[in-house]
PDB file of C-alpha atoms and ligand atoms in Angstrom:
ATOM      1  CA  MET A 431      26.046   3.313  21.046  1.00 70.00           C
ATOM      2  CA  ARG A 432      24.418   3.065  17.680  1.00 72.00           C
ATOM      3  CA  ALA A 433      20.657   1.692  19.289  1.00 76.00           C
ATOM      4  CA  LEU A 434      21.556   4.483  22.016  1.00 75.00           C
ATOM      5  CA  ILE A 435      21.137   6.893  19.136  1.00 72.00           C
ATOM      6  CA  SER A 436      18.241   4.675  17.567  1.00 71.00           C
ATOM      7  CA  TYR A 437      16.481   5.016  20.944  1.00 71.00           C
ATOM      8  CA  LEU A 438      17.059   8.945  20.907  1.00 67.00           C
ATOM      9  CA  ARG A 439      15.406   9.076  17.630  1.00 62.00           C
ATOM     10  CA  HIS A 440      13.108   7.160  18.230  1.00 65.00           C
ATOM     11  CA  PHE A 441      11.703   8.973  21.561  1.00 64.00           C
ATOM     12  CA  LEU A 442      12.334  12.017  20.291  1.00 58.00           C
ATOM     13  CA  GLU A 443       9.940  11.472  16.740  1.00 57.00           C
ATOM     14  CA  LEU A 444       7.124  10.024  19.222  1.00 58.00           C
ATOM     15  CA  VAL A 445       8.138  13.701  21.442  1.00 55.00           C
ATOM     16  CA  TYR A 446       7.854  16.270  18.849  1.00 53.00           C
ATOM     17  CA  PRO A 447       6.366  14.698  15.733  1.00 63.00           C
ATOM     18  CA  ASN A 448       5.805  17.450  13.753  1.00 87.00           C
ATOM     19  CA  GLN A 449       9.430  17.149  11.821  1.00 92.00           C
ATOM     20  CA  CYS A 450       8.944  16.334   7.975  1.00 95.00           C
ATOM     21  CA  HIS A 451       9.510  13.080   7.811  1.00 94.00           C
ATOM     22  CA  ALA A 452      11.824  13.128   4.234  1.00 94.00           C
ATOM     23  CA  CYS A 453      13.484  16.499   5.517  1.00 95.00           C
ATOM     24  CA  ASN A 454      13.142  16.737   9.389  1.00 93.00           C
ATOM     25  CA  GLY A 455      11.759  20.128   8.697  1.00 95.00           C
ATOM     26  CA  ASN A 456       9.546  21.780  11.069  1.00 94.00           C
ATOM     27  CA  LEU A 457       6.510  21.384   9.876  1.00 94.00           C
ATOM     28  CA  VAL A 458       4.023  23.646  10.711  1.00 93.00           C
ATOM     29  CA  GLN A 459       0.510  24.047  11.192  1.00 90.00           C
ATOM     30  CA  GLY A 460      -1.477  21.939   7.995  1.00 90.00           C
ATOM     31  CA  GLU A 461       1.166  19.731   7.160  1.00 94.00           C
ATOM     32  CA  GLU A 462       0.885  16.201   7.984  1.00 94.00           C
ATOM     33  CA  LEU A 463       3.552  13.667   7.516  1.00 94.00           C
ATOM     34  CA  LEU A 464       5.547  15.480   4.981  1.00 96.00           C
ATOM     35  CA  CYS A 465       6.213  19.640   4.150  1.00 96.00           C
ATOM     36  CA  THR A 466       4.538  21.272   1.637  1.00 96.00           C
ATOM     37  CA  SER A 467       8.355  21.294   0.263  1.00 97.00           C
ATOM     38  CA  CYS A 468       8.855  17.593   0.260  1.00 97.00           C
ATOM     39  CA  LEU A 469       5.506  16.955  -0.606  1.00 96.00           C
ATOM     40  CA  TYR A 470       5.334  18.209  -3.828  1.00 97.00           C
ATOM     41  CA  GLU A 471       9.040  16.971  -4.610  1.00 97.00           C
ATOM     42  CA  LEU A 472       7.386  13.461  -3.769  1.00 97.00           C
ATOM     43  CA  PRO A 473       8.602  11.582  -7.002  1.00 97.00           C
ATOM     44  CA  ARG A 474       4.535  10.442  -7.854  1.00 97.00           C
ATOM     45  CA  THR A 475       4.230   7.986 -10.912  1.00 97.00           C
ATOM     46  CA  ASN A 476       1.205   9.851 -11.994  1.00 97.00           C
ATOM     47  CA  PHE A 477      -0.292   6.150 -13.405  1.00 97.00           C
ATOM     48  CA  HIS A 478      -4.245   7.128 -12.497  1.00 97.00           C
ATOM     49  CA  LYS A 479      -3.386   9.799 -15.813  1.00 97.00           C
ATOM     50  CA  THR A 480      -2.598   6.083 -18.261  1.00 97.00           C
ATOM     51  CA  PRO A 481      -4.282   3.580 -16.068  1.00 97.00           C
ATOM     52  CA  GLU A 482      -4.380   0.990 -18.268  1.00 96.00           C
ATOM     53  CA  ILE A 483      -0.531   1.183 -19.843  1.00 97.00           C
ATOM     54  CA  ASN A 484       1.942   1.389 -17.416  1.00 97.00           C
ATOM     55  CA  ALA A 485       5.472   0.022 -15.008  1.00 97.00           C
ATOM     56  CA  VAL A 486       2.242  -1.696 -12.348  1.00 97.00           C
ATOM     57  CA  ALA A 487      -0.355  -2.658 -15.187  1.00 97.00           C
ATOM     58  CA  GLU A 488       2.703  -3.914 -17.013  1.00 97.00           C
ATOM     59  CA  LEU A 489       3.263  -6.357 -14.138  1.00 96.00           C
ATOM     60  CA  PHE A 490      -0.077  -8.192 -14.778  1.00 97.00           C
ATOM     61  CA  TYR A 491      -0.761  -8.237 -18.500  1.00 96.00           C
ATOM     62  CA  GLY A 492      -1.599 -11.735 -19.736  1.00 96.00           C
ATOM     63  CA  ILE A 493      -0.786 -13.067 -15.756  1.00 96.00           C
ATOM     64  CA  THR A 494      -4.502 -11.680 -14.412  1.00 96.00           C
ATOM     65  CA  THR A 495      -6.736  -9.398 -15.881  1.00 97.00           C
ATOM     66  CA  VAL A 496      -6.179  -5.943 -13.993  1.00 98.00           C
ATOM     67  CA  LYS A 497      -8.476  -3.077 -15.678  1.00 98.00           C
ATOM     68  CA  TYR A 498      -6.526  -0.033 -14.004  1.00 98.00           C
ATOM     69  CA  ALA A 499      -3.609  -0.046 -11.889  1.00 98.00           C
ATOM     70  CA  THR A 500      -1.449   2.568  -9.721  1.00 98.00           C
ATOM     71  CA  ALA A 501       0.921   3.643  -7.686  1.00 98.00           C
ATOM     72  CA  PHE A 502       1.200   6.776  -5.966  1.00 98.00           C
ATOM     73  CA  TYR A 503       5.333   6.800  -5.920  1.00 98.00           C
ATOM     74  CA  ILE A 504       8.301   5.820  -7.106  1.00 97.00           C
ATOM     75  CA  PHE A 505      10.408   4.289  -3.632  1.00 95.00           C
ATOM     76  CA  GLU A 506      14.438   4.437  -4.085  1.00 93.00           C
ATOM     77  CA  LYS A 507      16.871   2.763  -1.703  1.00 88.00           C
ATOM     78  CA  GLY A 508      18.646   6.157  -1.583  1.00 90.00           C
ATOM     79  CA  SER A 509      16.084   8.671  -1.383  1.00 94.00           C
ATOM     80  CA  LYS A 510      14.834  10.841   1.575  1.00 94.00           C
ATOM     81  CA  PHE A 511      11.460   9.021   1.482  1.00 95.00           C
ATOM     82  CA  ARG A 512      12.603   6.035   1.897  1.00 91.00           C
ATOM     83  CA  HIS A 513      11.833   6.300   5.616  1.00 91.00           C
ATOM     84  CA  LEU A 514       7.785   6.253   4.743  1.00 94.00           C
ATOM     85  CA  ILE A 515       7.304   2.894   3.963  1.00 93.00           C
ATOM     86  CA  HIS A 516      10.225   1.301   6.143  1.00 92.00           C
ATOM     87  CA  ASN A 517       8.851   3.063   8.881  1.00 92.00           C
ATOM     88  CA  LEU A 518       4.919   2.341   7.623  1.00 94.00           C
ATOM     89  CA  LYS A 519       5.693  -1.469   8.031  1.00 92.00           C
ATOM     90  CA  TYR A 520       8.455  -1.842  10.439  1.00 91.00           C
ATOM     91  CA  LYS A 521       8.505   0.702  13.117  1.00 92.00           C
ATOM     92  CA  ASN A 522       4.589   0.963  14.356  1.00 93.00           C
ATOM     93  CA  ALA A 523       4.514   3.890  12.109  1.00 93.00           C
ATOM     94  CA  PRO A 524       0.166   3.377  11.310  1.00 95.00           C
ATOM     95  CA  GLN A 525      -0.098   6.933  11.074  1.00 95.00           C
ATOM     96  CA  ILE A 526       1.674   6.799   7.735  1.00 96.00           C
ATOM     97  CA  GLY A 527      -0.148   4.517   5.597  1.00 97.00           C
ATOM     98  CA  PHE A 528      -2.727   6.690   6.297  1.00 97.00           C
ATOM     99  CA  VAL A 529      -1.448   9.760   5.553  1.00 97.00           C
ATOM    100  CA  MET A 530      -0.359   8.988   2.759  1.00 97.00           C
ATOM    101  CA  GLY A 531      -3.464   7.294   1.632  1.00 98.00           C
ATOM    102  CA  LYS A 532      -5.031  10.678   1.760  1.00 97.00           C
ATOM    103  CA  TYR A 533      -2.683  12.535  -0.260  1.00 97.00           C
ATOM    104  CA  PHE A 534      -3.013   9.763  -3.104  1.00 98.00           C
ATOM    105  CA  GLY A 535      -7.287   9.590  -2.258  1.00 97.00           C
ATOM    106  CA  SER A 536      -7.124  12.988  -2.996  1.00 96.00           C
ATOM    107  CA  GLU A 537      -4.899  12.611  -6.651  1.00 95.00           C
ATOM    108  CA  LEU A 538      -7.177   9.983  -7.482  1.00 96.00           C
ATOM    109  CA  GLN A 539     -10.004  11.383  -7.217  1.00 92.00           C
ATOM    110  CA  ASP A 540     -10.766  13.276 -10.300  1.00 90.00           C
ATOM    111  CA  SER A 541      -9.364  10.538 -12.141  1.00 96.00           C
ATOM    112  CA  VAL A 542     -11.221   7.103 -13.279  1.00 96.00           C
ATOM    113  CA  PHE A 543     -10.283   5.670 -10.091  1.00 95.00           C
ATOM    114  CA  LYS A 544     -12.760   7.159  -8.089  1.00 91.00           C
ATOM    115  CA  ASP A 545     -16.281   5.375 -10.269  1.00 90.00           C
ATOM    116  CA  ILE A 546     -14.511   2.604  -7.931  1.00 97.00           C
ATOM    117  CA  ASP A 547     -17.045   0.309  -5.999  1.00 98.00           C
ATOM    118  CA  LEU A 548     -15.332  -1.041  -3.137  1.00 98.00           C
ATOM    119  CA  ILE A 549     -11.826  -0.639  -1.264  1.00 98.00           C
ATOM    120  CA  VAL A 550      -9.293  -3.755  -0.463  1.00 98.00           C
ATOM    121  CA  PRO A 551      -6.535  -4.389   0.620  1.00 98.00           C
ATOM    122  CA  VAL A 552      -4.027  -7.039   0.929  1.00 97.00           C
ATOM    123  CA  PRO A 553      -4.794  -9.217   4.789  1.00 96.00           C
ATOM    124  CA  LEU A 554      -2.366  -9.897   6.565  1.00 93.00           C
ATOM    125  CA  HIS A 555      -2.853 -13.655   8.378  1.00 89.00           C
ATOM    126  CA  PRO A 556      -4.139 -13.131  11.256  1.00 89.00           C
ATOM    127  CA  LYS A 557      -1.183 -14.215  13.473  1.00 90.00           C
ATOM    128  CA  LYS A 558       0.704 -11.340  11.849  1.00 90.00           C
ATOM    129  CA  LEU A 559      -1.231  -8.581  12.191  1.00 92.00           C
ATOM    130  CA  LYS A 560      -1.288  -9.609  16.329  1.00 93.00           C
ATOM    131  CA  THR A 561       2.518  -8.561  15.868  1.00 92.00           C
ATOM    132  CA  ARG A 562       2.782  -5.947  13.720  1.00 92.00           C
ATOM    133  CA  GLY A 563      -0.426  -4.455  15.379  1.00 95.00           C
ATOM    134  CA  TYR A 564      -2.086  -3.316  12.264  1.00 97.00           C
ATOM    135  CA  ASN A 565      -2.564  -3.747   8.213  1.00 97.00           C
ATOM    136  CA  GLN A 566      -0.456  -1.620   6.506  1.00 97.00           C
ATOM    137  CA  SER A 567      -2.753  -1.687   2.992  1.00 98.00           C
ATOM    138  CA  GLU A 568      -5.488  -1.826   5.181  1.00 98.00           C
ATOM    139  CA  ARG A 569      -4.127   1.765   6.783  1.00 98.00           C
ATOM    140  CA  ILE A 570      -3.514   2.844   3.124  1.00 98.00           C
ATOM    141  CA  GLY A 571      -7.581   2.392   2.558  1.00 98.00           C
ATOM    142  CA  ALA A 572      -8.986   3.962   5.037  1.00 98.00           C
ATOM    143  CA  GLY A 573      -6.885   7.308   4.282  1.00 98.00           C
ATOM    144  CA  LEU A 574      -7.788   6.432   0.375  1.00 98.00           C
ATOM    145  CA  SER A 575     -11.518   5.649   1.371  1.00 97.00           C
ATOM    146  CA  GLU A 576     -11.421   9.263   3.720  1.00 97.00           C
ATOM    147  CA  SER A 577     -10.535  11.508   0.696  1.00 96.00           C
ATOM    148  CA  THR A 578     -12.263   9.913  -2.094  1.00 96.00           C
ATOM    149  CA  THR A 579     -15.510   8.969   0.096  1.00 96.00           C
ATOM    150  CA  ILE A 580     -15.690   4.704  -1.074  1.00 98.00           C
ATOM    151  CA  PRO A 581     -15.953   2.483   1.667  1.00 98.00           C
ATOM    152  CA  GLN A 582     -13.338  -0.452   2.465  1.00 98.00           C
ATOM    153  CA  ASP A 583     -14.046  -4.257   3.502  1.00 98.00           C
ATOM    154  CA  THR A 584     -11.951  -5.552   5.428  1.00 97.00           C
ATOM    155  CA  GLN A 585     -13.732  -8.891   6.545  1.00 96.00           C
ATOM    156  CA  THR A 586     -14.242 -10.327   2.906  1.00 97.00           C
ATOM    157  CA  LEU A 587     -10.973 -10.986   1.332  1.00 97.00           C
ATOM    158  CA  VAL A 588      -9.063 -13.077   3.888  1.00 95.00           C
ATOM    159  CA  ARG A 589      -5.199 -14.634   4.130  1.00 93.00           C
ATOM    160  CA  LYS A 590      -6.078 -18.536   5.426  1.00 87.00           C
ATOM    161  CA  ILE A 591      -2.150 -19.862   5.079  1.00 79.00           C
ATOM    162  CA  PHE A 592       0.792 -17.312   6.696  1.00 73.00           C
ATOM    163  CA  THR A 593       3.709 -17.259   4.242  1.00 71.00           C
ATOM    164  CA  GLU A 594       6.817 -16.411   4.618  1.00 63.00           C
ATOM    165  CA  THR A 595       8.486 -13.200   3.775  1.00 62.00           C
ATOM    166  CA  GLN A 596       8.789 -12.709  -0.039  1.00 61.00           C
ATOM    167  CA  THR A 597      11.978 -11.040  -0.362  1.00 64.00           C
ATOM    168  CA  LYS A 598      14.085 -13.786  -0.790  1.00 68.00           C
ATOM    169  CA  LYS A 599      12.308 -15.448  -3.511  1.00 70.00           C
ATOM    170  CA  ASN A 600      12.001 -15.639  -7.189  1.00 75.00           C
ATOM    171  CA  LEU A 601       9.833 -14.677  -9.555  1.00 72.00           C
ATOM    172  CA  GLU A 602       8.625 -18.590  -9.835  1.00 72.00           C
ATOM    173  CA  GLU A 603       9.055 -19.127  -6.331  1.00 72.00           C
ATOM    174  CA  ARG A 604       6.536 -15.964  -5.132  1.00 69.00           C
ATOM    175  CA  ARG A 605       3.917 -16.934  -7.654  1.00 68.00           C
ATOM    176  CA  LYS A 606       4.195 -20.673  -6.009  1.00 68.00           C
ATOM    177  CA  ASN A 607       4.422 -18.944  -2.863  1.00 69.00           C
ATOM    178  CA  VAL A 608       1.037 -17.141  -2.942  1.00 70.00           C
ATOM    179  CA  GLU A 609      -1.318 -19.888  -4.703  1.00 71.00           C
ATOM    180  CA  SER A 610      -4.481 -19.866  -3.164  1.00 78.00           C
ATOM    181  CA  VAL A 611      -2.685 -18.214   0.658  1.00 88.00           C
ATOM    182  CA  PHE A 612      -6.466 -16.125  -0.105  1.00 94.00           C
ATOM    183  CA  ASP A 613      -9.612 -16.661   0.499  1.00 94.00           C
ATOM    184  CA  ILE A 614     -13.109 -15.234   0.053  1.00 96.00           C
ATOM    185  CA  SER A 615     -15.882 -14.728   2.803  1.00 95.00           C
ATOM    186  CA  ASN A 616     -18.783 -13.820   1.830  1.00 96.00           C
ATOM    187  CA  PRO A 617     -18.288 -13.979  -2.046  1.00 97.00           C
ATOM    188  CA  LEU A 618     -22.247 -11.824  -2.075  1.00 97.00           C
ATOM    189  CA  ARG A 619     -20.300  -8.979  -0.861  1.00 98.00           C
ATOM    190  CA  PHE A 620     -18.237  -9.022  -4.142  1.00 98.00           C
ATOM    191  CA  ARG A 621     -20.271 -10.049  -6.664  1.00 98.00           C
ATOM    192  CA  GLY A 622     -21.260  -7.354  -9.396  1.00 98.00           C
ATOM    193  CA  LYS A 623     -18.792  -4.281  -7.860  1.00 98.00           C
ATOM    194  CA  HIS A 624     -15.152  -3.075  -9.025  1.00 98.00           C
ATOM    195  CA  ILE A 625     -12.749  -3.308  -6.486  1.00 98.00           C
ATOM    196  CA  LEU A 626      -9.289  -1.415  -5.872  1.00 98.00           C
ATOM    197  CA  LEU A 627      -6.565  -3.891  -4.633  1.00 98.00           C
ATOM    198  CA  ILE A 628      -4.459  -2.198  -1.736  1.00 98.00           C
ATOM    199  CA  ASP A 629      -0.925  -3.060  -1.457  1.00 97.00           C
ATOM    200  CA  ASP A 630       2.257  -1.322   0.314  1.00 97.00           C
ATOM    201  CA  VAL A 631       5.047  -1.592  -2.097  1.00 96.00           C
ATOM    202  CA  VAL A 632       4.286  -3.586  -5.632  1.00 95.00           C
ATOM    203  CA  THR A 633       7.755  -5.296  -6.954  1.00 92.00           C
ATOM    204  CA  THR A 634       6.912  -8.185  -8.917  1.00 92.00           C
ATOM    205  CA  GLY A 635       2.897  -8.051  -8.585  1.00 94.00           C
ATOM    206  CA  SER A 636       2.279 -12.008  -6.748  1.00 92.00           C
ATOM    207  CA  THR A 637       0.653 -11.086  -3.775  1.00 93.00           C
ATOM    208  CA  LEU A 638      -1.711  -9.267  -5.474  1.00 96.00           C
ATOM    209  CA  VAL A 639      -2.617 -11.362  -8.697  1.00 96.00           C
ATOM    210  CA  ALA A 640      -2.947 -15.109  -6.454  1.00 95.00           C
ATOM    211  CA  CYS A 641      -5.604 -11.740  -4.815  1.00 96.00           C
ATOM    212  CA  ALA A 642      -7.495 -10.607  -7.943  1.00 97.00           C
ATOM    213  CA  ASP A 643      -7.467 -14.153  -8.679  1.00 96.00           C
ATOM    214  CA  GLU A 644      -9.517 -14.991  -5.965  1.00 96.00           C
ATOM    215  CA  ILE A 645     -11.915 -11.920  -6.725  1.00 97.00           C
ATOM    216  CA  LEU A 646     -12.892 -12.382 -10.534  1.00 97.00           C
ATOM    217  CA  LYS A 647     -14.058 -16.055  -9.758  1.00 97.00           C
ATOM    218  CA  ILE A 648     -16.818 -14.621  -8.567  1.00 97.00           C
ATOM    219  CA  GLU A 649     -19.064 -13.122 -10.608  1.00 97.00           C
ATOM    220  CA  GLY A 650     -19.370  -9.592 -12.482  1.00 97.00           C
ATOM    221  CA  THR A 651     -16.199  -8.774 -10.510  1.00 98.00           C
ATOM    222  CA  THR A 652     -13.826  -6.045 -11.716  1.00 98.00           C
ATOM    223  CA  VAL A 653     -10.500  -5.743 -10.492  1.00 98.00           C
ATOM    224  CA  SER A 654      -8.877  -2.550  -9.943  1.00 98.00           C
ATOM    225  CA  ILE A 655      -5.099  -2.143  -8.588  1.00 98.00           C
ATOM    226  CA  ALA A 656      -3.708   0.870  -6.790  1.00 98.00           C
ATOM    227  CA  CYS A 657      -0.397   1.242  -4.334  1.00 98.00           C
ATOM    228  CA  LEU A 658       1.769   3.814  -1.972  1.00 98.00           C
ATOM    229  CA  ALA A 659       4.297   2.933  -3.871  1.00 98.00           C
ATOM    230  CA  ILE A 660       6.188   1.230  -6.560  1.00 97.00           C
ATOM    231  CA  ALA A 661      10.008  -0.476  -6.485  1.00 94.00           C
ATOM    232  CA  LYS A 662      12.710   0.885  -9.047  1.00 87.00           C
ATOM    233  CA  HIS A 663      14.731  -2.049  -9.482  1.00 70.00           C
TER     234      HIS A 663
HETATM  235 ZN1   ZN B1192      10.539  18.174   4.055  1.00 50.48          ZN
END
């Protein structure tokens, strides 16, 4: 029965896509993904207003060099916004990444983040990309790129090793698990650039540290970080 309900819900979402992903209310023209009232209620962090001192930036203090860091909103388990991330990652809904990225980008436009040279999503291993069909961070980056006009690069930072899921690991294990997982295919493309790394939800930041460390080996690079959400502990 549960499977049937889930199937029907999924089917209805495909037939009637114009429902708010938070309250299920109908969307009117001009609204995308979230109705105006839910978009207003989204628990924003506003970290872009204090880009060097906030809960995302703190994850990297003393570990790697990050210039600015932010997350669009707070991801909380019981919240009405929880489906956004879940559907983006596991329910074949890449448009969530793109639209949320656009909303996020429009808020970053008047901040220090507007001076960044390149948007670079945390890459997926080709095997994972094949099974999921898209890279959710790349979709967020595409939305950000659309509203900020900063170009996105998906070719240069690559994931060379397939890693298991990080969720069951502690911080130490997570760091070890992602060490030397990433590589740079063409360092010249990043040389002298200020790069904005994109991830979906940040928890410990260990994947982002591994990416940043790899990028910072290239001469003249600066790394900043923007995540769609920060997980509330
Ligand atoms: Zn709504």
